[in-house]
Structure formats: C-alpha cells, structure tokens
Amino acid sequence: MNQQILEQKKQLVNEIAEKMDNAASTVIVEYRGLPVKEVTELRRLLREEGCEFIVYKNTMVQRASEKLGYDSLLESLKGPNAMALSADAVAPARVLHKFAKKHNKLVIKAGIVDKKVVNADELKALSTLPNRDGMIAMLLGCLQSPIRSFAATVKAMADREPATEQNAE
C-alpha cells in the first residue's frame, strides 16, 4: 500500500479516536434503507441539539475503538453505520430514539456514554432523560420548592394574624 495513503488512514483513525474520546456521548446507528431525505432530516435534528452525525468506514471506527480500548463496541460495527457524537451525554440518544420511533429502518446499535460502552437498551433508557437545560430546571425546581412552601406559609400566617387581632377588639 502506498505510504501516503497509509499515513492518511492513520490520521483519520486518530481523528475518529479523538472525536470519540472528547465526546460525552457517541451512538452507533445503522441507517440501511433510509432515504436521503430522511437522513438529511436526521442530520438537521441532531445539529439542532449540538450533535455531529458522521459516516466513516467501519474499519476506521474499529481501529479507533481498539485504540481507545472499546473492544466490546466492535461487534456493533457491521453494515452501513453512522455515528452521532455530542458533548451532551443525553442528546444523541434522545434525538435518535425519537427519530427511530417514526422511522423503523433506523436501528440504534450501541454507544459510548461517559467513557463506558452501552447497549441499545441502555441508550433507550438514557433517551428518556431531559436535556441538560431540562435537568438544571428540574434541579432548580426542587431547590425552590421548600423555599416557596416556607414563604407561602409565612405569608399565610402574616395574613391571618391581623384578622385575629381585629376580632379580639
């Protein structure tokens, strides 16, 4: 093999490994049978959530996975696959699962979430979680609830006190 081509492939494997290593979430999907229009729609939905959707040769992804120590991911790399990568651990799984409900030809195979290889069932469970902003809003709601209840109780007591003083006169 030509040395230049070999060097390009090594660079590509390093690039893939770097993207996978830097992403909080990587999801492998099989898109066999999806028309170009639907793949374009999927790319748009993923882009809106800050995800990157890329198609690489399986051998390049296999080498990058081996380099990173994700050997259990290798069995999922058969057929026409694509990867969705994101800095958000939940976004790719959520978008892909929602899309797969409407388009049964998209098959979620496996992924890597926070440096751990996960299967399709674990990704499905992960897809039910809200995005980062939604989780922060839920946390703030939990933190605000006791304060709001306390403030409502104090206000009710304050409103009630003057009424009892007037009745006493």
Short mmCIF file of C-alpha atoms in Angstrom, two decimals:
data_model
loop_
_atom_site.label_atom_id
_atom_site.label_comp_id
_atom_site.label_asym_id
_atom_site.label_seq_id
_atom_site.Cartn_x
_atom_site.Cartn_y
_atom_site.Cartn_z
CA MET A 1 0.00 0.00 0.00
CA ASN A 2 1.17 3.47 -0.79
CA GLN A 3 2.84 5.11 2.22
CA GLN A 4 0.89 8.35 1.70
CA ILE A 5 -2.47 6.53 1.76
CA LEU A 6 -1.42 4.60 4.86
CA GLU A 7 -0.48 7.86 6.58
CA GLN A 8 -3.85 9.41 5.65
CA LYS A 9 -5.66 6.42 7.14
CA LYS A 10 -3.64 6.68 10.35
CA GLN A 11 -4.55 10.36 10.59
CA LEU A 12 -8.23 9.52 10.03
CA VAL A 13 -8.15 6.85 12.75
CA ASN A 14 -6.53 9.37 15.11
CA GLU A 15 -9.17 11.97 14.22
CA ILE A 16 -12.01 9.50 14.87
CA ALA A 17 -10.42 8.39 18.15
CA GLU A 18 -10.05 12.00 19.27
CA LYS A 19 -13.69 12.80 18.45
CA MET A 20 -14.90 9.70 20.28
CA ASP A 21 -12.68 10.42 23.27
CA ASN A 22 -13.74 14.08 23.54
CA ALA A 23 -17.47 13.36 23.16
CA ALA A 24 -19.59 12.74 26.25
CA SER A 25 -21.77 10.50 24.12
CA THR A 26 -21.24 8.52 20.93
CA VAL A 27 -24.08 6.48 19.44
CA ILE A 28 -23.68 3.94 16.62
CA VAL A 29 -26.73 3.52 14.38
CA GLU A 30 -27.50 1.51 11.27
CA TYR A 31 -29.25 3.59 8.65
CA ARG A 32 -29.76 0.93 5.95
CA GLY A 33 -32.87 1.66 3.89
CA LEU A 34 -33.32 5.27 4.98
CA PRO A 35 -33.88 7.58 2.01
CA VAL A 36 -31.57 10.56 1.62
CA LYS A 37 -34.40 12.93 2.59
CA GLU A 38 -34.84 11.18 5.96
CA VAL A 39 -31.07 11.07 6.62
CA THR A 40 -30.94 14.81 5.89
CA GLU A 41 -33.80 15.40 8.31
CA LEU A 42 -31.99 13.32 10.96
CA ARG A 43 -28.79 15.32 10.45
CA ARG A 44 -30.76 18.55 10.89
CA LEU A 45 -32.42 17.34 14.11
CA LEU A 46 -29.08 16.24 15.53
CA ARG A 47 -27.39 19.51 14.53
CA GLU A 48 -30.13 21.48 16.34
CA GLU A 49 -29.20 19.59 19.53
CA GLY A 50 -25.47 20.21 19.06
CA CYS A 51 -24.69 16.72 17.79
CA GLU A 52 -22.45 15.70 14.93
CA PHE A 53 -23.60 12.89 12.61
CA ILE A 54 -20.80 11.26 10.62
CA VAL A 55 -20.37 8.22 8.42
CA TYR A 56 -16.95 6.55 8.48
CA LYS A 57 -15.71 3.25 7.14
CA ASN A 58 -16.27 0.55 9.74
CA THR A 59 -12.62 -0.49 9.68
CA MET A 60 -11.54 3.04 10.62
CA VAL A 61 -14.02 3.18 13.51
CA GLN A 62 -12.94 -0.32 14.60
CA ARG A 63 -9.31 0.76 14.74
CA ALA A 64 -10.20 3.93 16.65
CA SER A 65 -12.31 1.87 19.09
CA GLU A 66 -9.46 -0.56 19.64
CA LYS A 67 -7.08 2.33 20.19
CA LEU A 68 -9.37 3.72 22.91
CA GLY A 69 -9.99 0.31 24.49
CA TYR A 70 -13.64 -0.05 23.45
CA ASP A 71 -13.26 -3.61 22.14
CA SER A 72 -16.85 -4.55 23.06
CA LEU A 73 -18.06 -1.95 20.55
CA LEU A 74 -16.51 -3.87 17.63
CA GLU A 75 -19.38 -6.36 17.26
CA SER A 76 -21.78 -3.47 16.55
CA LEU A 77 -19.71 -2.21 13.62
CA LYS A 78 -21.23 -4.33 10.86
CA GLY A 79 -23.23 -2.97 7.95
CA PRO A 80 -23.81 0.66 6.98
CA ASN A 81 -23.25 2.55 10.22
CA ALA A 82 -23.10 6.16 11.27
CA MET A 83 -22.02 7.83 14.50
CA ALA A 84 -23.73 10.62 16.40
CA LEU A 85 -21.36 12.44 18.75
CA SER A 86 -22.08 15.16 21.27
CA ALA A 87 -20.73 16.94 24.33
CA ASP A 88 -24.17 16.32 25.87
CA ALA A 89 -24.43 12.75 27.18
CA VAL A 90 -28.17 12.50 26.54
CA ALA A 91 -28.84 14.45 23.33
CA PRO A 92 -27.81 11.89 20.67
CA ALA A 93 -29.70 9.04 22.32
CA ARG A 94 -32.82 11.18 22.79
CA VAL A 95 -32.89 12.51 19.22
CA LEU A 96 -32.08 9.15 17.62
CA HIS A 97 -34.62 7.25 19.70
CA LYS A 98 -37.35 9.77 18.88
CA PHE A 99 -36.45 9.58 15.18
CA ALA A 100 -36.33 5.75 15.25
CA LYS A 101 -39.91 5.64 16.59
CA LYS A 102 -41.15 7.24 13.37
CA HIS A 103 -38.60 5.63 11.03
CA ASN A 104 -38.23 1.96 11.86
CA LYS A 105 -35.32 1.50 9.45
CA LEU A 106 -33.01 3.40 11.79
CA VAL A 107 -31.53 0.90 14.24
CA ILE A 108 -29.72 2.07 17.36
CA LYS A 109 -26.95 -0.46 17.99
CA ALA A 110 -24.63 0.66 20.79
CA GLY A 111 -22.71 3.61 22.07
CA ILE A 112 -20.27 5.13 24.48
CA VAL A 113 -21.56 7.34 27.28
CA ASP A 114 -19.05 8.92 29.64
CA LYS A 115 -16.28 6.53 28.56
CA LYS A 116 -18.47 3.42 29.08
CA VAL A 117 -19.77 1.17 26.29
CA VAL A 118 -23.55 0.82 26.49
CA ASN A 119 -26.02 -1.30 24.53
CA ALA A 120 -29.21 -0.26 22.74
CA ASP A 121 -31.42 -0.88 25.80
CA GLU A 122 -29.28 1.37 27.98
CA LEU A 123 -29.38 4.06 25.28
CA LYS A 124 -33.17 3.75 25.16
CA ALA A 125 -33.35 4.30 28.92
CA LEU A 126 -30.98 7.25 28.60
CA SER A 127 -33.15 8.77 25.87
CA THR A 128 -36.00 9.32 28.35
CA LEU A 129 -33.93 11.84 30.31
CA PRO A 130 -34.35 15.54 29.57
CA ASN A 131 -31.52 17.57 28.07
CA ARG A 132 -29.00 19.45 30.21
CA ASP A 133 -31.14 22.59 30.45
CA GLY A 134 -34.16 20.50 31.43
CA MET A 135 -32.19 18.76 34.17
CA ILE A 136 -30.96 22.10 35.53
CA ALA A 137 -34.55 23.41 35.54
CA MET A 138 -35.69 20.30 37.44
CA LEU A 139 -32.90 20.73 39.98
CA LEU A 140 -33.74 24.41 40.48
CA GLY A 141 -37.41 23.50 40.88
CA CYS A 142 -36.50 21.00 43.60
CA LEU A 143 -34.35 23.57 45.35
CA GLN A 144 -37.00 26.29 45.09
CA SER A 145 -39.89 24.15 46.31
CA PRO A 146 -39.06 24.19 50.05
CA ILE A 147 -38.34 27.92 49.96
CA ARG A 148 -41.60 28.60 48.10
CA SER A 149 -43.55 26.49 50.61
CA PHE A 150 -41.93 28.26 53.55
CA ALA A 151 -42.65 31.68 52.04
CA ALA A 152 -46.28 30.71 51.39
CA THR A 153 -46.66 29.52 54.99
CA VAL A 154 -45.16 32.72 56.40
CA LYS A 155 -47.43 34.82 54.16
CA ALA A 156 -50.47 32.84 55.25
CA MET A 157 -49.54 33.34 58.89
CA ALA A 158 -48.98 37.06 58.32
CA ASP A 159 -52.35 37.40 56.57
CA ARG A 160 -54.08 35.51 59.36
CA GLU A 161 -52.55 37.47 62.28
CA PRO A 162 -54.20 40.86 61.60
CA ALA A 163 -57.59 39.22 61.22
CA THR A 164 -57.34 37.61 64.68
CA GLU A 165 -56.29 40.96 66.28
CA GLN A 166 -59.35 42.75 64.84
CA ASN A 167 -61.65 40.05 66.17
CA ALA A 168 -60.13 40.41 69.65
CA GLU A 169 -61.06 44.15 69.88
#
